[in-house]
Amino acid sequence: MTTRPGLPKNTVQNDLVRPDWAITNFRRDLAFPRLTEEMVQRLRSYGREKTFPGRFTLFTYGSTAADMFIVLRGGIDVFKPAPAGGERITGKHRRYEFAGEFNLLNSQGAVVEARTTCKTTLLCIAKDDLPRLMRAEGDIANLIVQAAIWRRINLLNDGASGVVLTGSSNDPAVTELRRFLIRNSYPHRFEEATESNTTHDILPNVRLSDGRLISRPAISALADELGITELPRTNTVYDVAVVGAGPGGTAAALYAASEGLRTIIIEGLAPGGQAGTSSKIENYLGFPMGISGQELASRAQLQALKFGTHFAISRQVVSVKSTNGMHTLALDGGTKVCSRSVVVATGAQYRRLAVEGFERYENCGLFYAATPMEAILCQGQDVLVVGGGNSAGQASIFLSGYARHVFHVVRGESLESSMSQYLISRIESSSKITLCTGCDVVALEGDATLQRVAWTHRKTGERINRAIRHVFVMIGAEPNSGWLFGTVLLDTKGFVLTGGNEGFERTPYCTNVPGIYAIGDVRAHSVKRVASAVGEGSVVISDVHRYLNGAFTTI
Ligand SMILES: Cc1cc2nc3c(=O)[nH]c(=O)nc-3n(C[C@H](O)[C@H](O)[C@H](O)COP(=O)(O)OP(=O)(O)OC[C@H]3O[C@@H](n4cnc5c(N)ncnc54)[C@H](O)[C@@H]3O)c2cc1C
């Protein structure tokens, strides 16, 4: 681990805390675009001109209601605290440039501050008028989204913006909080606890940009504090409530919102779902070099935000009740969401390893995803990957770039029937991966953290013991459908039954409850892939339209 000059000594360099999509060359031209005269003329109908006589603060850290400010005359400086005290200018907006980043598209609190530099005239567009602008002015909307992406990349790369998470990197609570911040692309830095704060503070804690300290925050409380969650409006009836922001759900929300439906997406953790935990997706159309799940998820979220989708992040849906065409979703924490239709896109989650004591090591040695965050933890060490599917294969290849050696344990006698050939070839040709077929993991041992692993060969009974402190488990998935028990029909494994059966509306994605649809990995017999989940998410919205217009067909 290295530290960046200028940051406190125990600050871990940003490679650990920024998502991998942020590790890229900064594009200033895309981050700070200049609008044309004609664009500014069009924008005048959305806002009003205002002159500030001198230096005036336009928004401060945490402001959730900042307008969009376009400079007509004068200038805006954007700044954040410098590590050594004082402030550091991160951007200067001049004629026809605009201030704001992610916070223009959602209710996230600002992570920088902005003020006019001198006598300045701005075109101010109220936040409530932005969704209308984003829908109607496609070319300008694209510039705003692009600027939001690149400004966020700049903030993530910088490492001095956002919140500071302090704790021990071996603490599972720290891993959970870091994963949450990374997967939501929230600027932050991690500080390893020192002796003094281990004694005096309740760890982990998060220092907010206004200096407040929150100790051991629950994910939902942190999400609310940072404005990552947009809480559902209690007096609103949505046209579509999408449950789950994996690739399928995000596609459904994007299509619904872009077609003018009032759309909310409710997500238990972070956008991206299973795909968001993939180090590289190489079989998704349009990305010949592959794309990390995190990047795909962030881009998809912005695209959905652009069309006005409401994202309620870090809220689990715990039940749904349907009466007279109205569906009421109950969220953990007690909030209720009313919607005329529901798209279930809750996907699946990885099976746990059936080895005694596995819970003890979850997030402190035992992982269900192999992203850059986990990879850096096991740099230069031996690791174990368990599973015979594509995700396990990808993990082995990815981790072999960081680990000293990867042992890959599979129950079956070969990978042929469960893994794509391109992955098998790469595993076989790698000198850093040892494939152990026909084996079962039988023991996980250690103290506070995992230290040793054992596996046995099924036929010979040979037992292999190794000092391995990081195990990646990818042994198949179970549907996230517990919240639907007793409401919609499920198959014996818990996948949601859709379409075609007797009494069902005649569309591939409808469940037995009119107005509730299911797509992606949670749906029985679906193809468990990113592209198919995205495809189903986009197609289902035409069924939803017909349902809402009262034009669906029943058998
Ligand atoms: C490591 C890994 C690598 C993969 N690599 C590839 C690949 O290279 N190519 C490929 O095509 N496929 C790949 N897959 C499979 C692919 O990711 C899935 O098929 C795809 O993500 C399914 O999308 P989905 O939207 O149906 O569900 P998911 O991606 O599972 O998303 C479901 C979302 O719903 C949320 N959720 C669950 N329950 C609730 C609830 N009650 N309330 C609110 N939210 C809830 C979850 O938090 C999650 O975000 C990979 C999977 C993994 C795990």
XYZ file of C-alpha atoms and ligand atoms in Angstrom:
608
model
C 0.000 0.000 0.000
C 1.252 3.463 -0.805
C 0.148 6.906 0.205
C -0.312 9.925 -2.001
C 1.774 12.974 -1.100
C -0.323 15.576 0.642
C -2.755 13.124 2.206
C -2.563 12.050 5.863
C 0.007 9.280 6.432
C -2.386 6.435 7.083
C -4.555 7.246 4.057
C -4.602 4.377 1.628
C -3.944 5.486 -1.905
C -6.974 5.899 -3.991
C -6.484 2.767 -6.110
C -8.046 0.969 -3.186
C -11.014 3.188 -2.805
C -11.965 4.319 -6.266
C -13.822 2.015 -8.598
C -11.662 0.689 -11.421
C -13.545 2.709 -14.020
C -12.093 5.825 -12.427
C -8.528 4.690 -13.098
C -8.263 6.392 -16.400
C -6.864 9.529 -17.968
C -8.914 12.561 -17.078
C -10.678 14.195 -20.022
C -10.883 17.886 -19.170
C -12.644 18.698 -22.458
C -15.482 16.322 -21.579
C -15.613 17.388 -17.925
C -15.873 21.105 -18.663
C -17.756 21.505 -21.953
C -18.712 24.936 -23.260
C -22.307 25.302 -24.469
C -22.894 26.998 -27.793
C -24.706 30.332 -28.130
C -27.665 28.477 -29.637
C -27.802 25.983 -26.731
C -27.773 28.799 -24.195
C -30.647 30.508 -26.041
C -32.663 27.288 -25.827
C -31.887 26.943 -22.125
C -33.207 30.425 -21.375
C -36.788 29.121 -21.478
C -36.024 26.774 -18.537
C -34.470 29.302 -16.164
C -33.970 32.914 -15.244
C -31.044 35.297 -15.407
C -29.590 36.531 -12.132
C -26.690 38.892 -11.402
C -24.484 38.505 -8.320
C -22.585 41.667 -7.362
C -19.367 39.905 -6.222
C -18.199 36.712 -4.501
C -21.332 34.780 -3.613
C -21.609 31.141 -2.436
C -23.863 29.225 -4.805
C -23.778 25.889 -2.996
C -21.915 24.300 -0.127
C -20.989 20.714 0.819
C -24.010 18.521 1.213
C -26.469 20.908 -0.524
C -29.076 18.711 -2.108
C -31.098 21.367 -3.853
C -28.446 23.188 -5.904
C -29.741 24.584 -9.199
C -27.895 24.330 -12.487
C -25.828 27.494 -12.998
C -24.666 28.539 -16.469
C -22.196 31.415 -16.652
C -23.328 34.231 -18.959
C -20.802 36.818 -17.729
C -18.142 36.577 -14.999
C -17.157 33.203 -13.518
C -17.679 30.436 -10.951
C -14.924 28.753 -8.929
C -15.467 25.212 -7.696
C -13.383 24.175 -4.705
C -12.916 21.646 -1.917
C -10.850 21.528 1.260
C -7.107 21.080 0.759
C -5.575 18.300 2.924
C -3.298 20.854 4.607
C -6.205 23.203 5.387
C -7.775 25.994 3.364
C -9.276 25.139 0.010
C -8.281 23.937 -3.427
C -9.868 25.089 -6.668
C -10.943 22.067 -8.742
C -12.700 23.841 -11.560
C -13.239 27.288 -13.015
C -16.358 27.840 -15.058
C -16.311 30.697 -17.505
C -18.717 31.955 -20.209
C -21.268 29.301 -21.253
C -19.867 26.655 -18.898
C -21.992 25.188 -16.099
C -21.542 24.062 -12.501
C -22.706 20.760 -10.942
C -22.078 17.035 -11.346
C -24.010 13.916 -10.169
C -26.051 16.153 -7.898
C -27.715 17.714 -10.966
C -29.295 14.358 -11.725
C -30.274 13.087 -8.276
C -30.601 14.215 -4.680
C -26.983 13.524 -3.722
C -25.451 16.224 -1.591
C -22.799 18.310 -3.376
C -19.247 17.061 -2.720
C -17.670 20.374 -3.710
C -18.556 24.021 -3.133
C -19.078 26.777 -5.691
C -19.035 30.567 -5.619
C -19.023 33.422 -8.079
C -15.593 34.996 -8.533
C -16.616 38.587 -9.270
C -19.674 40.409 -10.564
C -21.318 37.511 -12.402
C -24.497 36.934 -14.378
C -25.816 33.384 -14.372
C -28.642 31.542 -16.023
C -30.166 29.635 -13.071
C -32.248 26.560 -13.835
C -34.164 25.241 -10.827
C -33.480 21.605 -9.933
C -37.175 20.759 -10.352
C -37.044 21.955 -13.980
C -34.020 19.830 -14.888
C -35.908 16.563 -15.601
C -38.006 18.420 -18.214
C -34.839 19.849 -19.765
C -33.089 16.459 -19.786
C -36.002 14.869 -21.603
C -36.520 17.618 -24.181
C -32.971 18.781 -24.995
C -31.144 15.569 -25.917
C -27.866 17.151 -27.061
C -27.547 19.300 -23.940
C -28.592 16.368 -21.717
C -25.731 14.330 -23.177
C -23.230 17.085 -22.408
C -24.499 17.268 -18.821
C -24.293 13.477 -18.338
C -20.829 13.360 -19.866
C -19.642 16.203 -17.652
C -21.164 14.468 -14.612
C -19.218 11.261 -15.398
C -15.889 13.034 -15.907
C -16.250 15.400 -12.996
C -17.013 12.391 -10.759
C -13.978 10.566 -12.142
C -11.889 13.614 -11.275
C -13.244 13.660 -7.716
C -12.708 9.903 -7.300
C -9.148 10.135 -8.599
C -8.313 13.052 -6.374
C -8.923 11.252 -3.084
C -9.431 14.438 -1.050
C -13.153 14.834 -1.704
C -16.132 13.277 -0.065
C -16.052 11.338 3.192
C -13.275 9.683 5.207
C -13.813 6.121 6.393
C -11.622 5.075 9.326
C -11.284 1.546 10.647
C -9.351 -1.668 10.365
C -9.107 -3.215 6.913
C -9.681 -6.630 8.564
C -13.025 -5.545 9.996
C -15.981 -6.956 7.974
C -17.971 -3.786 8.765
C -15.248 -1.745 7.016
C -15.339 -4.020 3.983
C -19.108 -3.622 3.787
C -18.955 0.176 4.023
C -16.120 0.441 1.488
C -17.932 -1.836 -0.917
C -21.045 0.290 -0.571
C -19.177 3.562 -1.247
C -17.217 2.096 -4.154
C -20.224 0.489 -5.784
C -22.103 3.767 -5.536
C -19.085 5.679 -6.956
C -19.083 7.949 -3.920
C -15.824 9.936 -3.418
C -14.096 8.869 -0.214
C -10.810 7.800 1.222
C -9.989 5.073 3.677
C -7.741 5.577 6.682
C -6.379 2.555 8.500
C -7.074 2.949 12.218
C -4.076 4.049 14.261
C -3.439 3.144 17.884
C -4.887 6.432 19.093
C -8.225 6.181 17.293
C -8.496 2.435 18.058
C -8.435 3.377 21.745
C -10.639 6.448 21.642
C -13.131 6.072 18.826
C -15.931 3.701 18.014
C -14.814 2.219 14.708
C -15.418 2.141 11.871
C -16.536 5.714 11.554
C -17.247 8.047 8.678
C -16.255 11.717 8.744
C -18.609 13.733 6.572
C -17.453 16.698 4.539
C -19.017 19.090 7.083
C -16.857 17.541 9.845
C -19.545 15.465 11.541
C -18.538 11.940 12.579
C -20.909 8.973 12.299
C -19.843 5.866 14.205
C -20.575 2.388 12.862
C -23.252 3.649 10.457
C -25.812 1.260 9.012
C -25.612 1.246 5.217
C -29.096 2.726 4.863
C -28.309 5.519 7.363
C -25.119 6.389 5.478
C -26.951 6.292 2.143
C -29.559 8.699 3.499
C -26.929 10.984 4.999
C -25.021 11.230 1.697
C -28.150 11.604 -0.413
C -27.378 8.347 -2.259
C -30.943 7.267 -1.513
C -33.776 9.178 -3.038
C -36.578 8.310 -0.685
C -39.872 7.556 -2.414
C -42.353 10.391 -2.419
C -45.126 9.290 -0.074
C -47.926 11.062 -1.935
C -46.926 9.724 -5.364
C -48.430 6.796 -7.213
C -45.761 5.548 -9.612
C -46.624 3.997 -12.974
C -43.822 1.451 -12.592
C -41.886 0.328 -9.533
C -38.855 -1.727 -10.511
C -37.404 -3.844 -7.705
C -33.665 -4.450 -8.106
C -31.117 -2.285 -9.961
C -29.078 -5.001 -11.655
C -28.738 -4.835 -15.451
C -32.311 -6.067 -15.961
C -33.983 -3.685 -13.536
C -31.947 -0.682 -14.658
C -32.821 -1.382 -18.300
C -36.516 -1.648 -17.389
C -36.381 1.623 -15.448
C -34.517 3.398 -18.240
C -37.014 2.325 -20.894
C -39.994 3.115 -18.659
C -38.741 6.593 -17.737
C -37.679 7.400 -21.295
C -41.174 6.544 -22.444
C -42.713 8.976 -19.998
C -43.772 6.576 -17.229
C -43.355 7.771 -13.650
C -40.672 5.326 -12.551
C -38.981 4.365 -9.315
C -36.286 1.724 -8.899
C -35.744 0.275 -5.447
C -32.378 -1.359 -4.776
C -31.165 -3.098 -1.633
C -27.450 -2.315 -2.005
C -26.036 -0.588 -5.069
C -26.744 -0.368 -8.790
C -25.219 -3.138 -10.882
C -26.434 -6.285 -9.137
C -24.306 -9.361 -9.764
C -22.850 -7.782 -12.875
C -21.584 -4.903 -10.722
C -19.304 -7.386 -8.947
C -17.736 -8.687 -12.147
C -14.164 -7.607 -12.831
C -14.675 -7.724 -16.575
C -17.643 -8.583 -18.744
C -16.362 -9.593 -22.134
C -19.478 -10.896 -23.834
C -21.693 -7.808 -23.686
C -22.342 -6.340 -27.114
C -20.533 -3.129 -27.979
C -17.528 -3.498 -25.660
C -14.863 -5.347 -27.647
C -12.250 -4.865 -24.913
C -14.706 -5.857 -22.177
C -16.127 -3.567 -19.515
C -16.021 -3.804 -15.739
C -19.364 -4.421 -14.078
C -18.901 -1.259 -12.007
C -18.454 0.916 -15.064
C -21.409 -0.638 -16.842
C -23.559 -0.113 -13.741
C -22.532 3.523 -13.252
C -23.140 4.382 -16.873
C -26.514 2.610 -16.875
C -27.558 4.413 -13.704
C -26.695 7.811 -15.189
C -28.591 6.944 -18.343
C -31.678 6.061 -16.287
C -31.257 9.214 -14.169
C -31.082 11.287 -17.335
C -34.624 10.235 -18.148
C -35.881 10.978 -14.641
C -35.805 7.582 -12.918
C -36.022 7.891 -9.158
C -33.369 5.664 -7.440
C -34.157 4.483 -3.902
C -30.808 2.855 -3.067
C -30.112 0.768 0.050
C -33.718 -0.153 0.626
C -34.880 -3.784 0.507
C -38.421 -4.495 -0.547
C -39.804 -6.890 2.072
C -43.296 -7.562 0.708
C -45.850 -6.605 -1.918
C -49.637 -6.435 -1.616
C -51.937 -6.010 -4.586
C -55.484 -4.682 -4.306
C -57.720 -3.368 -7.082
C -54.865 -2.795 -9.505
C -52.724 -0.956 -6.944
C -49.492 -2.580 -5.695
C -48.061 -1.532 -2.369
C -44.418 -2.365 -1.754
C -43.220 -2.368 1.843
C -39.575 -1.332 2.265
C -37.365 -2.139 5.234
C -37.527 0.795 7.583
C -41.294 1.036 7.099
C -41.642 3.173 3.950
C -44.384 2.177 1.512
C -44.350 2.680 -2.254
C -47.569 2.627 -4.311
C -47.391 1.744 -7.964
C -49.763 0.747 -10.768
C -47.323 -1.923 -11.974
C -44.253 -3.736 -10.634
C -41.254 -5.210 -12.430
C -39.484 -7.789 -10.266
C -35.761 -7.779 -11.150
C -34.231 -8.987 -7.900
C -31.877 -11.447 -9.575
C -29.960 -14.005 -7.600
C -27.193 -14.229 -5.045
C -24.328 -16.583 -4.641
C -24.684 -19.810 -2.679
C -22.766 -20.041 0.541
C -20.044 -22.636 1.021
C -21.339 -25.607 3.049
C -18.303 -25.678 5.331
C -18.490 -25.239 9.078
C -17.786 -21.718 10.302
C -18.015 -20.013 6.900
C -20.061 -17.097 8.352
C -17.159 -16.160 10.630
C -14.947 -15.335 7.666
C -17.411 -13.568 5.377
C -15.801 -10.285 4.281
C -12.624 -11.105 6.239
C -11.233 -13.860 4.074
C -14.284 -15.282 2.334
C -15.645 -13.312 -0.608
C -18.406 -13.733 -3.170
C -17.027 -11.247 -5.705
C -13.615 -10.524 -7.144
C -13.373 -6.806 -7.879
C -10.250 -4.611 -7.636
C -11.074 -3.959 -3.977
C -10.789 -7.654 -3.023
C -7.923 -8.251 -5.458
C -5.691 -5.670 -3.801
C -6.301 -7.261 -0.402
C -4.712 -10.502 -1.617
C -1.825 -9.030 -3.610
C 1.216 -11.338 -3.622
C -0.554 -14.102 -1.663
C -2.050 -17.482 -2.539
C -5.809 -17.481 -3.071
C -8.471 -20.094 -3.617
C -11.362 -19.807 -6.084
C -14.226 -22.285 -5.776
C -16.701 -22.984 -8.588
C -16.995 -24.272 -12.123
C -18.993 -21.512 -13.836
C -17.972 -18.493 -15.892
C -17.897 -16.150 -12.915
C -15.405 -18.433 -11.120
C -13.303 -18.646 -14.297
C -13.267 -14.866 -14.681
C -12.316 -14.484 -11.027
C -9.357 -16.869 -11.344
C -7.982 -15.099 -14.394
C -8.500 -11.671 -12.886
C -6.992 -12.606 -9.506
C -3.977 -14.240 -11.131
C -2.932 -10.695 -12.065
C -2.634 -9.805 -8.366
C -2.126 -13.001 -6.352
C 1.080 -15.054 -6.086
C -0.861 -18.143 -7.127
C -4.509 -19.072 -7.658
C -5.803 -22.534 -6.709
C -9.096 -23.214 -8.458
C -11.230 -25.964 -6.898
C -14.118 -27.508 -8.834
C -16.392 -30.373 -7.762
C -16.846 -31.722 -11.293
C -14.255 -33.764 -13.142
C -13.895 -31.077 -15.831
C -14.958 -27.549 -16.697
C -16.245 -28.371 -20.164
C -19.959 -28.408 -19.408
C -20.060 -25.381 -17.117
C -17.530 -22.805 -18.363
C -17.029 -20.983 -21.671
C -14.167 -22.387 -23.727
C -12.267 -19.066 -23.889
C -12.030 -19.006 -20.083
C -10.982 -22.681 -19.883
C -8.195 -22.027 -22.381
C -6.911 -19.045 -20.403
C -6.958 -20.987 -17.123
C -5.147 -23.931 -18.675
C -2.477 -21.778 -20.233
C -1.777 -19.753 -17.072
C 1.235 -20.769 -15.004
C -0.283 -18.869 -12.084
C -3.456 -20.971 -11.823
C -3.663 -24.574 -10.599
C -6.917 -26.301 -11.431
C -8.066 -28.957 -8.914
C -11.020 -30.869 -10.393
C -13.144 -33.428 -8.522
C -12.451 -31.685 -5.182
C -14.476 -30.347 -2.236
C -13.441 -27.641 0.202
C -13.716 -29.269 3.634
C -12.224 -26.846 6.169
C -11.760 -23.139 6.798
C -9.559 -22.347 9.778
C -8.152 -19.278 11.480
C -8.792 -16.881 14.326
C -10.226 -13.411 13.709
C -9.416 -13.831 10.033
C -9.116 -16.838 7.753
C -5.626 -18.445 7.803
C -5.862 -21.951 6.334
C -8.009 -23.930 3.906
C -8.276 -27.646 3.183
C -9.813 -29.514 0.264
C -10.058 -33.204 -0.505
C -10.086 -35.150 -3.714
C -13.440 -36.919 -4.017
C -12.106 -40.145 -5.533
C -8.784 -40.586 -3.800
C -9.638 -38.893 -0.480
C -6.320 -37.040 -0.636
C -6.411 -33.959 1.592
C -4.576 -30.762 0.651
C -3.935 -28.173 3.382
C -2.724 -24.711 2.438
C -2.061 -21.440 4.185
C -4.613 -19.405 2.236
C -6.216 -16.295 3.632
C -8.533 -15.366 0.768
C -11.193 -17.643 -0.669
C -13.541 -16.644 -3.485
C -16.758 -18.665 -3.559
C -18.683 -18.791 -6.842
C -20.780 -21.930 -6.703
C -24.066 -21.002 -8.268
C -26.879 -18.726 -7.284
C -30.249 -18.739 -5.561
C -33.093 -16.393 -6.532
C -33.816 -13.326 -4.393
C -37.506 -14.087 -4.201
C -38.166 -14.580 -0.466
C -40.116 -11.318 -0.353
C -42.576 -12.700 -2.941
C -43.588 -15.888 -1.079
C -47.367 -16.160 -0.959
C -47.839 -13.403 -3.546
C -46.672 -14.663 -6.941
C -46.118 -18.232 -8.097
C -42.578 -19.557 -7.766
C -41.072 -22.826 -8.978
C -39.641 -25.380 -6.567
C -36.285 -23.602 -6.503
C -37.858 -20.210 -5.814
C -37.584 -18.716 -9.324
C -40.581 -16.638 -10.410
C -42.910 -18.359 -12.875
C -43.956 -16.186 -15.767
C -45.939 -16.226 -18.980
C -47.837 -18.757 -20.939
C -49.250 -20.883 -18.119
C -52.956 -21.373 -17.720
C -54.735 -18.263 -16.473
C -51.725 -16.098 -17.145
C -51.699 -12.966 -19.210
C -50.162 -14.012 -22.503
C -46.776 -12.307 -22.338
C -43.441 -13.931 -21.483
C -42.789 -11.811 -18.389
C -46.145 -11.561 -16.595
C -46.597 -13.385 -13.290
C -49.904 -14.779 -12.072
C -50.695 -11.384 -10.481
C -51.915 -8.844 -13.074
C -49.566 -5.884 -13.228
C -46.590 -7.720 -11.662
C -43.870 -8.785 -14.110
C -40.564 -10.593 -13.588
C -37.385 -10.397 -15.644
C -33.736 -11.443 -15.569
C -32.087 -13.982 -13.302
C -34.980 -14.173 -10.822
C -37.307 -15.428 -13.562
C -37.673 -19.180 -14.011
C -36.032 -20.455 -17.204
C -34.347 -17.146 -18.047
C -30.871 -17.157 -19.559
C -28.598 -15.995 -16.764
C -26.600 -13.357 -18.614
C -26.206 -9.580 -18.607
C -27.418 -9.164 -22.180
C -30.518 -11.277 -21.663
C -31.439 -9.457 -18.431
C -31.034 -6.118 -20.246
C -33.090 -7.420 -23.177
C -35.895 -8.644 -20.928
C -35.846 -5.361 -18.994
C -36.356 -3.346 -22.142
C -38.983 -5.617 -23.674
C -41.130 -5.905 -20.549
C -41.971 -2.202 -20.659
C -44.106 -2.689 -23.765
C -46.179 -5.212 -21.755
C -46.401 -2.699 -18.925
C -47.672 -0.025 -21.329
C -50.373 -2.331 -22.624
C -51.329 -3.311 -19.083
C -51.553 0.309 -17.924
C -53.690 1.149 -20.966
C -55.989 -1.786 -20.161
C -55.085 -3.529 -23.414
C -53.323 -6.690 -22.251
C -54.567 -10.064 -23.403
C -55.492 -12.917 -21.118
C -55.938 -16.531 -22.018
C -18.993 -12.340 -10.672
C -19.976 -12.452 -11.792
C -19.553 -12.333 -13.101
C -20.468 -12.419 -14.148
N -20.004 -12.271 -15.427
C -20.870 -12.291 -16.456
C -20.428 -12.070 -17.796
O -19.241 -11.882 -18.046
N -21.337 -12.069 -18.782
C -22.663 -12.269 -18.558
O -23.435 -12.209 -19.492
N -23.122 -12.497 -17.300
C -22.265 -12.507 -16.240
N -22.712 -12.743 -14.970
C -24.145 -12.978 -14.768
C -24.914 -11.641 -14.777
O -24.254 -10.734 -13.927
C -26.348 -11.823 -14.356
O -26.972 -12.715 -15.241
C -27.090 -10.477 -14.379
O -26.490 -9.554 -13.494
C -28.542 -10.660 -13.987
O -29.135 -9.408 -13.931
P -30.473 -9.139 -13.105
O -30.779 -7.694 -13.284
O -31.506 -10.120 -13.491
O -30.158 -9.463 -11.574
P -28.935 -9.083 -10.599
O -27.742 -8.649 -11.355
O -28.818 -10.232 -9.676
O -29.492 -7.826 -9.814
C -30.521 -7.935 -8.862
C -30.509 -6.712 -7.961
O -31.657 -6.763 -7.117
C -31.305 -6.335 -5.794
N -32.267 -6.938 -4.860
C -32.430 -8.242 -4.538
N -33.456 -8.402 -3.684
C -33.953 -7.162 -3.450
C -35.044 -6.674 -2.656
N -35.838 -7.485 -1.952
N -35.269 -5.326 -2.646
C -34.488 -4.477 -3.371
N -33.458 -4.904 -4.148
C -33.204 -6.222 -4.192
C -29.894 -6.874 -5.623
O -29.194 -6.131 -4.607
C -29.308 -6.671 -7.017
O -28.682 -5.410 -7.131
C -21.834 -12.661 -13.890
C -22.267 -12.796 -12.569
C -21.350 -12.692 -11.530
C -21.817 -12.811 -10.103
